Tab-separated table of C-alpha atoms in Angstrom:
chain	number	residue	atom	x	y	z
D	1	MET	CA	129.585	119.525	117.050
D	2	SER	CA	126.674	119.004	114.627
D	3	ASN	CA	123.544	121.118	115.077
D	4	TYR	CA	121.468	118.170	114.103
D	5	ASP	CA	121.680	114.349	114.094
D	6	LEU	CA	119.745	114.286	110.776
D	7	ILE	CA	118.382	116.680	108.212
D	8	ILE	CA	115.731	115.569	105.665
D	9	GLN	CA	116.205	117.984	102.734
D	10	ASN	CA	114.357	119.073	99.722
D	11	GLY	CA	111.052	117.092	100.399
D	12	THR	CA	107.433	118.142	100.084
D	13	VAL	CA	106.273	118.159	103.730
D	14	ALA	CA	102.597	117.549	104.669
D	15	THR	CA	100.675	117.757	107.839
D	16	ALA	CA	96.972	117.501	108.383
D	17	ALA	CA	96.590	121.201	107.765
D	18	ASP	CA	99.197	122.123	105.096
D	19	VAL	CA	101.590	121.066	102.330
D	20	PHE	CA	104.879	122.926	101.900
D	21	GLN	CA	108.515	122.624	100.893
D	22	ALA	CA	110.985	122.514	103.797
D	23	ASP	CA	113.977	120.861	105.409
D	24	ILE	CA	113.497	119.122	108.689
D	25	GLY	CA	116.183	119.117	111.406
D	26	ILE	CA	116.209	116.265	113.921
D	27	LYS	CA	118.127	115.949	117.133
D	28	ASP	CA	117.883	113.538	120.111
D	29	GLY	CA	114.743	111.891	118.572
D	30	LYS	CA	112.837	115.221	118.169
D	31	ILE	CA	112.068	117.548	115.371
D	32	VAL	CA	113.943	120.779	116.394
D	33	GLN	CA	113.813	122.892	113.225
D	34	ILE	CA	111.686	123.215	110.122
D	35	GLY	CA	113.051	125.624	107.568
D	36	GLN	CA	114.929	126.230	104.378
D	37	SER	CA	118.516	125.263	103.522
D	38	LEU	CA	119.209	123.624	106.914
D	39	SER	CA	122.876	122.495	107.336
D	40	GLY	CA	125.146	121.105	110.041
D	41	ALA	CA	123.945	117.589	110.406
D	42	ALA	CA	125.743	114.341	111.177
D	43	ARG	CA	123.964	113.001	108.036
D	44	THR	CA	121.423	114.038	105.505
D	45	ILE	CA	118.592	112.394	103.552
D	46	ASP	CA	117.750	113.959	100.127
D	47	ALA	CA	113.957	113.762	99.699
D	48	SER	CA	113.819	115.519	96.422
D	49	GLY	CA	110.673	114.427	94.489
D	50	LYS	CA	109.393	112.673	97.666
D	51	TYR	CA	106.665	113.311	100.180
D	52	VAL	CA	107.683	113.678	103.787
D	53	LEU	CA	104.773	112.761	106.041
D	54	PRO	CA	104.201	112.041	109.710
D	55	GLY	CA	104.663	108.324	110.395
D	56	GLY	CA	101.466	106.350	110.226
D	57	ILE	CA	99.692	105.456	113.460
D	58	ASP	CA	97.781	102.295	113.227
D	59	SER	CA	95.440	102.442	116.222
D	60	HIS	CA	93.540	99.184	115.507
D	61	VAL	CA	95.971	96.217	115.676
D	62	HIS	CA	95.744	92.774	117.249
D	63	ILE	CA	99.130	91.013	117.990
D	64	SER	CA	99.847	88.045	120.227
D	65	GLN	CA	96.322	88.131	121.411
D	66	PRO	CA	94.661	85.049	122.995
D	67	SER	CA	92.335	83.687	120.205
D	68	GLY	CA	90.770	80.435	121.638
D	69	GLU	CA	91.936	77.007	122.322
D	70	GLY	CA	94.361	75.723	119.692
D	71	ILE	CA	94.411	78.947	117.751
D	72	GLU	CA	97.523	81.095	117.480
D	73	MET	CA	97.936	84.591	115.891
D	74	ALA	CA	100.506	84.768	113.195
D	75	ASP	CA	102.326	87.842	114.445
D	76	ASP	CA	104.231	88.595	117.596
D	77	PHE	CA	105.591	92.073	118.367
D	78	GLU	CA	108.753	91.468	116.363
D	79	SER	CA	107.031	90.415	113.070
D	80	GLY	CA	104.089	92.740	113.558
D	81	THR	CA	106.148	95.898	114.161
D	82	LEU	CA	108.516	94.963	111.432
D	83	SER	CA	105.710	94.709	108.942
D	84	ALA	CA	104.305	98.017	110.213
D	85	VAL	CA	107.544	99.919	109.805
D	86	PHE	CA	107.939	98.694	106.231
D	87	GLY	CA	104.459	100.070	105.561
D	88	GLY	CA	105.399	103.604	106.762
D	89	ASN	CA	104.057	103.205	110.318
D	90	THR	CA	105.997	104.567	113.304
D	91	THR	CA	103.451	103.745	116.146
D	92	ILE	CA	100.956	100.917	116.544
D	93	MET	CA	98.329	100.500	119.106
D	94	PRO	CA	97.571	96.824	119.834
D	95	PHE	CA	94.893	95.516	122.197
D	96	CYS	CA	95.559	94.003	125.648
D	97	LEU	CA	92.722	91.607	126.093
D	98	GLN	CA	91.328	90.875	129.587
D	99	GLU	CA	90.305	87.209	129.740
D	100	LYS	CA	87.417	86.597	132.092
D	101	GLY	CA	88.515	86.183	135.713
D	102	LYS	CA	91.743	88.078	135.240
D	103	SER	CA	92.625	91.537	136.423
D	104	LEU	CA	93.642	94.293	134.039
D	105	ARG	CA	96.986	94.796	135.782
D	106	GLU	CA	97.824	91.081	135.429
D	107	VAL	CA	97.058	91.009	131.627
D	108	LEU	CA	98.929	94.250	131.118
D	109	THR	CA	102.071	92.977	132.854
D	110	ALA	CA	102.003	89.914	130.606
D	111	TYR	CA	101.396	91.920	127.425
D	112	HIS	CA	104.227	94.368	128.193
D	113	ALA	CA	106.612	91.393	128.707
D	114	LEU	CA	105.663	90.122	125.208
D	115	ALA	CA	106.596	93.643	123.663
D	116	GLU	CA	109.666	94.467	125.689
D	117	GLY	CA	112.700	94.627	123.521
D	118	GLN	CA	110.872	93.240	120.464
D	119	CYS	CA	109.573	96.350	118.649
D	120	TYR	CA	110.724	98.203	115.526
D	121	THR	CA	107.961	100.896	115.986
D	122	ASP	CA	106.724	102.627	119.100
D	123	VAL	CA	103.652	101.019	120.748
D	124	SER	CA	100.764	102.083	122.917
D	125	PHE	CA	98.103	99.736	124.298
D	126	HIS	CA	94.330	99.765	124.350
D	127	LEU	CA	92.513	97.624	127.002
D	128	ILE	CA	89.762	95.161	126.064
D	129	ILE	CA	87.183	94.943	128.861
D	130	SER	CA	85.517	91.448	128.851
D	131	ASP	CA	84.954	91.199	132.669
D	132	PRO	CA	83.621	94.610	134.009
D	133	SER	CA	83.419	93.490	137.653
D	134	ASP	CA	82.904	96.005	140.395
D	135	ALA	CA	86.689	95.837	141.196
D	136	VAL	CA	87.588	96.462	137.655
D	137	LEU	CA	85.287	99.415	137.104
D	138	GLY	CA	85.531	100.858	140.526
D	139	GLN	CA	89.305	100.468	141.097
D	140	GLU	CA	91.495	99.023	138.383
D	141	LEU	CA	90.184	100.973	135.259
D	142	PRO	CA	90.192	104.497	136.889
D	143	ALA	CA	93.743	103.818	138.126
D	144	LEU	CA	95.037	102.671	134.843
D	145	VAL	CA	93.451	105.587	132.912
D	146	ALA	CA	95.357	107.849	135.290
D	147	ASP	CA	98.501	105.823	134.708
D	148	GLY	CA	98.561	106.342	130.918
D	149	TYR	CA	96.078	103.690	129.603
D	150	PRO	CA	93.113	105.811	128.696
D	151	SER	CA	91.542	103.864	125.758
D	152	LEU	CA	89.527	100.672	125.893
D	153	LYS	CA	87.342	98.504	123.681
D	154	VAL	CA	84.055	96.799	124.430
D	155	PHE	CA	82.429	94.195	122.265
D	156	MET	CA	78.732	93.636	121.475
D	157	THR	CA	79.506	90.401	119.828
D	158	TYR	CA	81.605	87.191	120.462
D	159	GLU	CA	80.242	85.205	123.347
D	160	SER	CA	83.428	85.177	125.362
D	161	LEU	CA	83.910	88.942	124.932
D	162	ARG	CA	80.565	90.602	124.616
D	163	LEU	CA	79.030	92.843	127.210
D	164	ASP	CA	75.258	93.343	127.782
D	165	ASP	CA	73.846	96.875	127.662
D	166	ALA	CA	73.961	97.280	131.409
D	167	GLN	CA	77.619	96.446	131.494
D	168	ILE	CA	78.276	98.776	128.619
D	169	LEU	CA	76.546	101.657	130.336
D	170	LYS	CA	78.564	101.105	133.510
D	171	THR	CA	81.787	101.072	131.478
D	172	LEU	CA	80.842	104.196	129.583
D	173	ASP	CA	80.095	105.872	132.920
D	174	VAL	CA	83.589	105.183	134.159
D	175	ALA	CA	84.957	106.637	130.858
D	176	ARG	CA	82.763	109.716	131.401
D	177	ARG	CA	84.213	110.303	134.844
D	178	THR	CA	87.800	109.432	134.032
D	179	GLY	CA	88.355	110.828	130.466
D	180	ALA	CA	88.826	107.383	128.929
D	181	THR	CA	88.043	106.822	125.243
D	182	VAL	CA	85.827	103.829	124.501
D	183	MET	CA	85.855	101.969	121.267
D	184	VAL	CA	82.813	99.786	120.402
D	185	HIS	CA	82.655	96.791	118.089
D	186	CYS	CA	78.974	96.876	116.917
D	187	GLU	CA	77.231	93.682	115.948
D	188	ASN	CA	74.227	92.033	117.494
D	189	GLU	CA	75.441	88.692	118.789
D	190	ASP	CA	71.836	87.276	119.442
D	191	ALA	CA	70.873	87.997	115.834
D	192	ILE	CA	74.118	86.423	114.592
D	193	ARG	CA	73.582	83.256	116.561
D	194	PHE	CA	69.996	82.965	115.183
D	195	LEU	CA	71.315	83.286	111.590
D	196	ILE	CA	74.185	80.776	112.285
D	197	GLU	CA	71.641	78.187	113.518
D	198	LYS	CA	69.515	78.596	110.379
D	199	HIS	CA	72.598	78.221	108.183
D	200	GLU	CA	73.748	75.128	109.999
D	201	LEU	CA	70.356	73.482	109.764
D	202	ALA	CA	70.437	74.126	106.044
D	203	GLY	CA	74.002	72.708	105.714
D	204	ASP	CA	75.390	76.026	104.535
D	205	VAL	CA	78.619	76.176	106.460
D	206	ALA	CA	81.211	77.286	103.824
D	207	PRO	CA	83.179	80.526	104.420
D	208	ARG	CA	80.720	82.526	102.448
D	209	ALA	CA	78.137	82.036	105.132
D	210	HIS	CA	80.151	84.135	107.449
D	211	ALA	CA	78.961	87.172	105.520
D	212	SER	CA	75.323	86.205	105.327
D	213	THR	CA	75.169	85.494	109.063
D	214	ARG	CA	76.595	88.884	109.833
D	215	PRO	CA	74.546	91.144	107.524
D	216	VAL	CA	74.331	94.889	107.560
D	217	ALA	CA	71.323	94.798	109.813
D	218	VAL	CA	73.186	93.377	112.748
D	219	GLU	CA	75.836	96.019	112.498
D	220	ARG	CA	73.291	98.836	111.896
D	221	GLU	CA	71.268	97.792	114.907
D	222	ALA	CA	74.204	97.536	117.207
D	223	THR	CA	75.619	100.857	115.997
D	224	HIS	CA	72.337	102.619	116.803
D	225	ARG	CA	72.238	100.855	120.238
D	226	ALA	CA	75.833	101.776	121.099
D	227	LEU	CA	75.232	105.440	120.112
D	228	THR	CA	72.014	105.495	122.182
D	229	LEU	CA	73.924	104.179	125.263
D	230	ALA	CA	76.588	106.825	124.702
D	231	GLU	CA	73.993	109.421	124.444
D	232	ILE	CA	72.368	108.385	127.720
D	233	VAL	CA	75.720	108.487	129.491
D	234	ASP	CA	76.829	111.635	127.603
D	235	VAL	CA	80.296	110.376	126.708
D	236	PRO	CA	82.118	110.309	123.420
D	237	VAL	CA	82.653	106.975	121.636
D	238	VAL	CA	84.570	105.576	118.765
D	239	ILE	CA	82.654	103.255	116.312
D	240	VAL	CA	85.312	100.948	114.849
D	241	HIS	CA	85.529	99.190	111.533
D	242	VAL	CA	82.332	100.644	110.016
D	243	SER	CA	81.588	98.611	106.793
D	244	ASN	CA	78.513	100.163	105.186
D	245	GLY	CA	76.414	103.226	104.609
D	246	GLU	CA	73.522	102.366	106.945
D	247	ALA	CA	75.888	102.321	109.966
D	248	MET	CA	77.352	105.574	108.692
D	249	GLU	CA	73.814	107.009	108.629
D	250	GLU	CA	73.391	106.047	112.294
D	251	ILE	CA	76.683	107.875	113.089
D	252	ALA	CA	75.455	110.926	111.251
D	253	ARG	CA	72.076	110.969	112.995
D	254	ALA	CA	73.708	110.675	116.352
D	255	ARG	CA	75.994	113.609	115.533
D	256	THR	CA	72.903	115.723	114.749
D	257	ARG	CA	71.621	114.941	118.271
D	258	GLY	CA	74.880	116.079	119.781
D	259	VAL	CA	76.563	112.819	120.431
D	260	LYS	CA	80.364	113.052	120.134
D	261	VAL	CA	81.331	110.050	117.942
D	262	VAL	CA	84.401	109.234	116.005
D	263	GLY	CA	83.941	106.847	112.934
D	264	GLU	CA	86.586	104.405	111.696
D	265	THR	CA	86.880	102.266	108.599
D	266	CYS	CA	89.486	99.910	107.182
D	267	PRO	CA	91.001	98.812	103.878
D	268	GLN	CA	88.837	95.673	103.554
D	269	TYR	CA	85.681	97.741	103.202
D	270	LEU	CA	87.168	99.789	100.441
D	271	THR	CA	88.696	96.879	98.341
D	272	LEU	CA	86.867	93.681	99.126
D	273	THR	CA	83.402	92.465	98.828
D	274	ALA	CA	81.300	89.486	100.219
D	275	LYS	CA	81.551	87.879	96.764
D	276	ASP	CA	85.309	87.260	97.425
D	277	LEU	CA	84.346	84.900	100.195
D	278	ASP	CA	82.024	82.975	97.896
D	279	GLY	CA	84.038	82.719	94.728
D	280	MET	CA	87.123	81.345	96.435
D	281	ASP	CA	85.403	78.267	97.931
D	282	TRP	CA	87.053	77.347	101.155
D	283	GLU	CA	89.824	79.853	100.457
D	284	GLY	CA	87.179	82.367	101.410
D	285	ALA	CA	88.438	81.519	104.953
D	286	LYS	CA	91.272	83.933	104.166
D	287	LEU	CA	88.886	86.919	104.180
D	288	VAL	CA	86.744	85.949	107.246
D	289	CYS	CA	86.744	89.014	109.457
D	290	SER	CA	84.012	90.944	111.349
D	291	PRO	CA	82.178	92.831	110.279
D	292	PRO	CA	82.522	91.016	106.810
D	293	PRO	CA	83.179	92.820	103.516
D	294	ARG	CA	79.869	93.923	102.075
D	295	ASP	CA	78.641	94.619	98.542
D	296	GLU	CA	79.761	97.224	95.912
D	297	ASP	CA	77.294	99.791	97.083
D	298	ALA	CA	78.575	99.585	100.719
D	299	GLN	CA	82.021	99.892	99.324
D	300	LYS	CA	81.121	103.111	97.548
D	301	GLU	CA	79.573	104.388	100.673
D	302	CYS	CA	82.729	103.809	102.716
D	303	TRP	CA	84.692	105.701	100.060
D	304	ARG	CA	82.211	108.431	100.423
D	305	GLY	CA	82.842	108.499	104.122
D	306	ILE	CA	86.692	108.785	103.518
D	307	GLU	CA	86.141	111.551	101.133
D	308	THR	CA	83.537	113.686	103.124
D	309	GLY	CA	84.746	113.355	106.695
D	310	ALA	CA	82.181	110.916	107.963
D	311	PHE	CA	85.274	108.791	109.003
D	312	GLU	CA	88.075	110.379	110.946
D	313	LEU	CA	90.146	107.238	111.292
D	314	PHE	CA	91.516	104.695	108.783
D	315	SER	CA	92.985	101.681	110.532
D	316	SER	CA	94.051	98.151	109.500
D	317	ASP	CA	92.291	96.094	111.998
D	318	HIS	CA	95.250	93.874	111.501
D	319	CYS	CA	94.361	90.465	113.032
D	320	PRO	CA	96.567	87.901	111.361
D	321	PHE	CA	96.238	84.206	111.152
D	322	ARG	CA	97.960	81.767	108.963
D	323	TYR	CA	95.751	80.130	106.365
D	324	ASN	CA	97.159	76.741	105.832
D	325	ASP	CA	97.883	75.934	109.408
D	326	GLN	CA	96.135	73.705	111.941
D	327	HIS	CA	96.441	76.545	114.466
D	328	GLY	CA	95.169	79.185	111.968
D	329	LYS	CA	92.203	79.474	109.476
D	330	LEU	CA	92.238	75.865	108.525
D	331	ASN	CA	92.265	74.422	112.014
D	332	PRO	CA	90.517	71.084	112.292
D	333	LYS	CA	87.076	72.561	113.094
D	334	GLY	CA	87.607	75.565	110.742
D	335	ARG	CA	87.989	73.148	107.844
D	336	THR	CA	84.373	71.927	108.408
D	337	ASN	CA	82.406	74.950	109.464
D	338	PHE	CA	82.762	78.700	108.910
D	339	ARG	CA	81.999	79.624	112.540
D	340	HIS	CA	85.198	77.936	113.683
D	341	ILE	CA	87.412	80.002	111.301
D	342	PRO	CA	89.338	82.653	113.265
D	343	ASN	CA	88.067	86.142	112.612
D	344	GLY	CA	90.709	88.512	111.203
D	345	ILE	CA	92.926	89.339	108.320
D	346	PRO	CA	96.535	90.726	108.002
D	347	GLY	CA	96.945	94.266	106.693
D	348	ILE	CA	99.328	96.351	108.812
D	349	GLU	CA	101.946	96.859	106.066
D	350	THR	CA	99.422	97.550	103.216
D	351	ARG	CA	97.038	99.966	105.032
D	352	LEU	CA	98.837	103.149	104.065
D	353	PRO	CA	99.861	102.233	100.450
D	354	ILE	CA	96.274	101.333	99.692
D	355	LEU	CA	94.839	104.589	100.813
D	356	PHE	CA	97.748	106.622	99.369
D	357	SER	CA	97.253	104.959	95.999
D	358	GLN	CA	93.454	104.687	95.763
D	359	GLY	CA	92.719	107.745	97.840
D	360	PHE	CA	95.369	110.423	97.278
D	361	MET	CA	96.981	109.407	94.002
D	362	ALA	CA	93.514	108.651	92.521
D	363	GLY	CA	92.252	112.193	93.454
D	364	ARG	CA	89.687	111.115	96.016
D	365	ILE	CA	91.402	112.908	98.872
D	366	ASP	CA	94.148	115.531	99.233
D	367	LEU	CA	97.423	114.948	101.144
D	368	PRO	CA	96.357	116.686	104.340
D	369	ARG	CA	93.274	114.513	104.431
D	370	PHE	CA	95.590	111.360	104.019
D	371	VAL	CA	97.740	112.510	106.854
D	372	ALA	CA	94.714	113.161	109.106
D	373	LEU	CA	93.037	109.789	108.410
D	374	THR	CA	96.266	107.724	108.870
D	375	SER	CA	98.192	109.570	111.578
D	376	THR	CA	97.119	112.895	113.103
D	377	ASN	CA	93.495	111.933	114.088
D	378	HIS	CA	94.769	108.677	115.690
D	379	ALA	CA	97.107	110.603	117.863
D	380	LYS	CA	94.373	113.080	118.877
D	381	THR	CA	91.751	110.505	119.499
D	382	TYR	CA	93.932	108.289	121.693
D	383	GLY	CA	95.999	110.877	123.692
D	384	LEU	CA	99.287	110.794	121.818
D	385	TYR	CA	99.153	114.282	120.198
D	386	PRO	CA	101.176	116.430	119.700
D	387	GLN	CA	104.046	114.189	120.591
D	388	LYS	CA	102.843	111.972	117.711
D	389	GLY	CA	100.944	112.331	114.508
D	390	THR	CA	102.371	115.624	113.036
D	391	ILE	CA	105.588	117.143	111.818
D	392	ALA	CA	106.204	120.140	114.108
D	393	VAL	CA	108.988	121.444	116.252
D	394	GLY	CA	109.029	119.501	119.555
D	395	ALA	CA	107.214	116.434	118.122
D	396	ASP	CA	108.828	113.027	118.012
D	397	ALA	CA	110.788	112.628	114.793
D	398	ASP	CA	108.410	109.938	113.471
D	399	ILE	CA	108.533	110.347	109.677
D	400	ALA	CA	107.773	108.303	106.492
D	401	ILE	CA	109.267	109.384	103.151
D	402	TRP	CA	107.061	108.334	100.196
D	403	ASP	CA	108.006	107.915	96.561
D	404	PRO	CA	104.893	108.631	94.488
D	405	THR	CA	106.418	107.104	91.384
D	406	ILE	CA	106.777	103.648	92.570
D	407	GLN	CA	104.522	101.140	90.782
D	408	ARG	CA	104.036	98.053	92.789
D	409	THR	CA	101.759	95.095	93.040
D	410	ILE	CA	100.898	93.699	96.400
D	411	ARG	CA	102.468	90.294	96.916
D	412	HIS	CA	102.545	88.622	100.282
D	413	ALA	CA	105.937	87.160	99.369
D	414	GLU	CA	107.391	90.709	99.599
D	415	LEU	CA	105.593	91.614	102.831
D	416	HIS	CA	106.972	91.132	106.382
D	417	ASP	CA	104.106	89.917	108.533
D	418	GLY	CA	103.821	86.402	109.991
D	419	ALA	CA	100.810	85.326	107.958
D	420	ASP	CA	101.103	83.148	104.794
D	421	TYR	CA	98.817	85.288	102.605
D	422	SER	CA	97.554	88.825	101.976
D	423	PRO	CA	93.853	89.522	101.501
D	424	TYR	CA	95.054	92.326	99.077
D	425	GLU	CA	97.141	90.095	96.873
D	426	GLY	CA	97.434	91.536	93.283
D	427	ILE	CA	96.227	95.040	93.958
D	428	GLU	CA	98.139	97.527	91.880
D	429	ILE	CA	99.621	100.349	94.001
D	430	THR	CA	101.123	103.724	92.964
D	431	GLY	CA	103.304	105.249	95.593
D	432	TRP	CA	104.968	103.436	98.526
D	433	PRO	CA	106.924	104.471	101.743
D	434	ILE	CA	110.589	103.883	101.079
D	435	THR	CA	112.158	105.256	104.335
D	436	THR	CA	110.713	105.150	107.843
D	437	ILE	CA	112.201	107.097	110.744
D	438	VAL	CA	111.206	106.315	114.356
D	439	ALA	CA	112.063	108.723	117.065
D	440	GLY	CA	114.843	110.128	114.917
D	441	LYS	CA	116.397	106.781	113.996
D	442	THR	CA	116.201	105.540	110.451
D	443	VAL	CA	114.727	101.963	110.697
D	444	VAL	CA	114.002	101.393	107.008
D	445	GLU	CA	115.975	103.307	104.373
D	446	ASN	CA	115.286	103.000	100.572
D	447	GLY	CA	113.237	99.854	101.231
D	448	VAL	CA	116.000	98.058	103.324
D	449	LEU	CA	115.926	97.390	106.992
D	450	VAL	CA	118.725	99.346	108.691
D	451	GLY	CA	117.404	99.529	112.152
D	452	THR	CA	117.198	96.922	114.972
D	453	LYS	CA	114.324	95.501	117.049
D	454	GLY	CA	114.111	97.073	120.470
D	455	HIS	CA	114.427	100.591	119.257
D	456	GLY	CA	110.626	101.058	119.533
D	457	GLN	CA	109.418	102.021	122.887
D	458	TYR	CA	106.200	101.835	124.883
D	459	ARG	CA	104.383	105.312	124.980
D	460	LYS	CA	101.883	106.164	127.549
D	461	ALA	CA	98.883	108.227	126.453
D	462	ALA	CA	96.918	110.998	128.068
D	463	ALA	CA	93.228	110.783	128.924
D	464	ARG	CA	90.965	113.227	126.998
D	465	GLN	CA	89.867	116.407	128.589
D	466	ILE	CA	86.357	115.751	129.810
D	467	ASN	CA	83.656	117.178	127.644
D	468	LYS	CA	86.146	118.843	125.350
D	469	GLN	CA	84.967	119.418	121.867
D	470	SER	CA	86.560	117.173	119.159
D	471	ASN	CA	89.565	118.670	117.387
D	472	LEU	CA	89.839	116.007	114.828
D	473	THR	CA	90.499	116.979	111.191
D	474	ARG	CA	87.672	116.253	108.761
D	475	ALA	CA	87.159	116.989	105.131
D	476	THR	CA	85.268	120.236	104.454
D	477	SER	CA	83.473	119.032	101.263
């Protein structure tokens, strides 16, 4: 009988804390040995010259989510997790959206049904709270947190989703009492509506207006307000998809006041700018997302946040719609006015290669920082650690093997999501994940799909320990 199901030999292993040469022994979906010259496996993978890293955890993903009348997302769980696993991810965390008037249990049941048997990666859900009734906050949400659904998102924008300050305070208070983790989308909806009306009166309705109706100020103000509300309740929060230095400053100031806050940014704020929406005429619809890409100075500030530890999380905010589709970006109304263009861009497969290439390979960050930003801190923030997010004895054998010598240009034709374009088309990449192992099973090997859908499983998460200090890995410089 073999000691191991699989041994990964001769690779350079990295965690959020260290880089070292070692073999990894895997059995029954778990890492059972890390050492030198391991033998006795049913099969081996030679990782000479490669990096052996924890599989990516993308904790900000939208799949099969209700998106408005006549609008359809481009990815279901099959295509979304397939794209994820080719991008070196082993776990994704999509959002289960509570539509107004529906119970959380009702929408969770429906969302689980969509995922069942369809996944190449493991999955774990966040809840989106759009209707914080007394029953939801008093009964449903505490019960669901205890049952393994301890993370939720609230919106300060989008009329069908946004909560007012009183509702946010009540939701944060439930999180404080139950150990839930709250993510906040920070934009001031009233200010956005004011600017949209002015643009429409002036006839400025092309996609570029999406950026100018959601300026930095609406994100900065909402970030300050969200952090103030969290300070009042005395509860940690996650500020998602931060796009600029001014919002980063609000996070830094809150931290000096003792607010526990986790900051997240995304590839679009490191690689795109608002000019991309303008120069492409109506094709700028491809890049409509919220918050929108900013200017070059904001882009530099976001890179500074990656380098210095202002951000603990790097997520894709994968929210895919087809461009040339009557149910996507160019729906009948979207063809005539930017405010009817669905918000969101695809990026689940390219998240890790962009940061690996432009971050680690370019010398901006070291390998442990890359691992922390893309895997370990996600697992720690959302209650999946140490089962996920690290290479350690006893952890799930979720591993991505990277070839740092690969030179590749991002082309959507070579990606696996359900969209019909990539916002990152043409970006030159150095280094790519070639083999992805999920719970001990090789799903992609040397760039070829060898696994089957349905291997990925749903993973419940643990609520945070109330008032526990953050153990996230940040840069020290």
